[in-house]
């Protein structure tokens, strides 16, 4: 009777298992996999395939895959790369649900490996097999006790919902798993996806998101192969209060090259990926410490948002540090409410400064109850939605006295809490470590790590109206063509953008006539699809007043461009009205990412963009309110709102341009990028001016 479950469900939650390449040799991969099943006391159907052994540890072996029963859910292939493809084909003949391929030597090694991996994937996909790997560590399902991995591992199943660890890297799968388990955080699944020939990390996550034993995800990937699937899963996880913490290397060129050699990943634009995954509630971690720490907090407090952190300490030095570091990581430390101050004043000596962060002074040494009492008072403050206790631990008896005071407060708090006992690697009492792990209170040894993790939660900002994303495809269409400025502005005008008055001239006399139609000075700009940056080659003349000035400029531009780009045909020159003086320029654009979709980028122009990199990127199609919030997040945003007595500028008009740009690319799939640089911004009510536009589009 055939199994009606999905192939990926049969892979991850198997009811019958086979190990191909099982071995009695100690420390061999085949023996490691088999030994794990013994360690986990697996009592389900377990079939062994070995060409050399009739039995192993009292279990009967068959000599080949075709001797296995039909319909086995999961097969682990502990075989050389040279026979993997044939083995997958034999599994297809036996109606296998899922296959784990441990062997390396495929797409990570170059063209020959890519071809071999593609053939393996074709066979598996045609047969409906969920194939994990190749080049992977396998997986462990701690819920059902299935350790299909060659890494020797202990069962250590904790109660309650756990974290699903999903990583393309096998080493990182083990690293994350053990880091979490060492801190008392249960792990439900630990899954290494390797090269992802068939089954990718986002598909694994989608298969686990509804699992009641999974409470959160810790994910390490070098590429998200199907952004649409990933984001649909992330949306569902958000709805179910199952946080996803993601570490995704690949910002630098060298990191992207390393990913290619590591797992065969073709890394996309990292900044675009960040923009979209943050918008659907995923927390991004920039380091392993952040990945571990943020996962601990988000798993413990999945529904919580941190918009105002309270900090209690017994050190003035920590208080000063926390004020600085809170600003560094953009973590708000709000002022305590008056009633909180009154309550704390009744608890603390007169010389204590009632503030956030709160230093309870050395009085806590002689009166340990202050730790719990002041924590309770701060947690009661309506402006504080999370509390960090960062204290000097002291001698073992002092640690236990402080913990005894803090425990009933922190374990029953309805807001997120974290405890730090400073001292780096100074050993903590075993009694304390056992109890705090059992209590579920997140514990750290440095305030920096705790504050970074809390800051990651503070940055959560889900977009409810996020448009659908693109799906990564192999792009064999011609490269996009540059649209000359005059045509680009005509396209913008057709969809409602306000563009300067002007027209294309194909001769000097036409230019003179066009200038005469415009009251006041004009600009003259060379127009050609192959000349994207006109100013760089002397193709722009400004503030031309009168026919003689226009003729002279025409002649000069023709000569200069002919020298800079000999033989390049030009459409003519754009004659355009000069914009009135403006107080600020911006650079705004929208572009289409082949994997993720359309993003919009806004930044202040000039030195702010080139030197300070002061830009904001966000998905196209957002509401006007959310676009405004993005603009307000620019470091130079005060220049838009009236810095040092300056006029407030027309932010509404900027929002409108950004909104229209994003929707233009959503509605017209041929457009690849539209950049307006500069966008002149005028005082409130006076709008904006599109001074130059660079547009690219695909024609087929």
XYZ file of C-alpha atoms in Angstrom, residues 238 278-280 305 307 457-465 586 600 602-603 614-619 622-638 640-641 651-652 654-656 658-659:
51
model
C 5.003 34.917 12.059
C 13.096 41.611 7.561
C 9.791 42.764 6.115
C 8.206 39.397 6.896
C 8.552 43.220 20.939
C 10.653 49.023 22.168
C 14.120 42.051 18.563
C 13.632 45.815 18.746
C 14.179 46.031 14.978
C 11.258 43.719 14.198
C 8.946 45.572 11.838
C 6.678 43.350 9.761
C 5.106 44.666 6.554
C 1.493 43.554 6.268
C 1.024 44.676 2.644
C 17.973 63.291 -3.271
C 12.925 51.040 -3.834
C 16.072 56.514 -1.264
C 18.986 58.614 -0.097
C 23.016 57.230 3.809
C 20.327 55.256 2.002
C 17.204 53.266 2.813
C 16.023 50.246 0.833
C 12.514 48.791 1.103
C 10.131 46.601 -0.914
C 4.313 49.755 0.636
C 1.834 52.249 2.050
C 2.637 55.960 2.087
C 2.972 55.861 5.889
C 5.596 53.135 5.761
C 7.520 54.900 2.998
C 7.551 58.030 5.140
C 8.956 56.022 8.061
C 11.766 54.804 5.817
C 12.635 58.370 4.836
C 12.539 59.452 8.466
C 15.064 56.705 9.262
C 17.743 58.341 7.091
C 20.583 59.765 9.145
C 20.169 63.033 7.241
C 16.389 63.122 7.694
C 16.529 66.320 9.835
C 14.103 67.339 5.285
C 12.173 68.491 8.330
C 8.352 65.088 2.167
C 4.862 64.233 0.878
C 9.130 62.607 -2.071
C 6.883 59.850 -0.708
C 4.676 60.110 -3.784
C 8.954 56.691 -4.263
C 5.511 55.110 -4.255
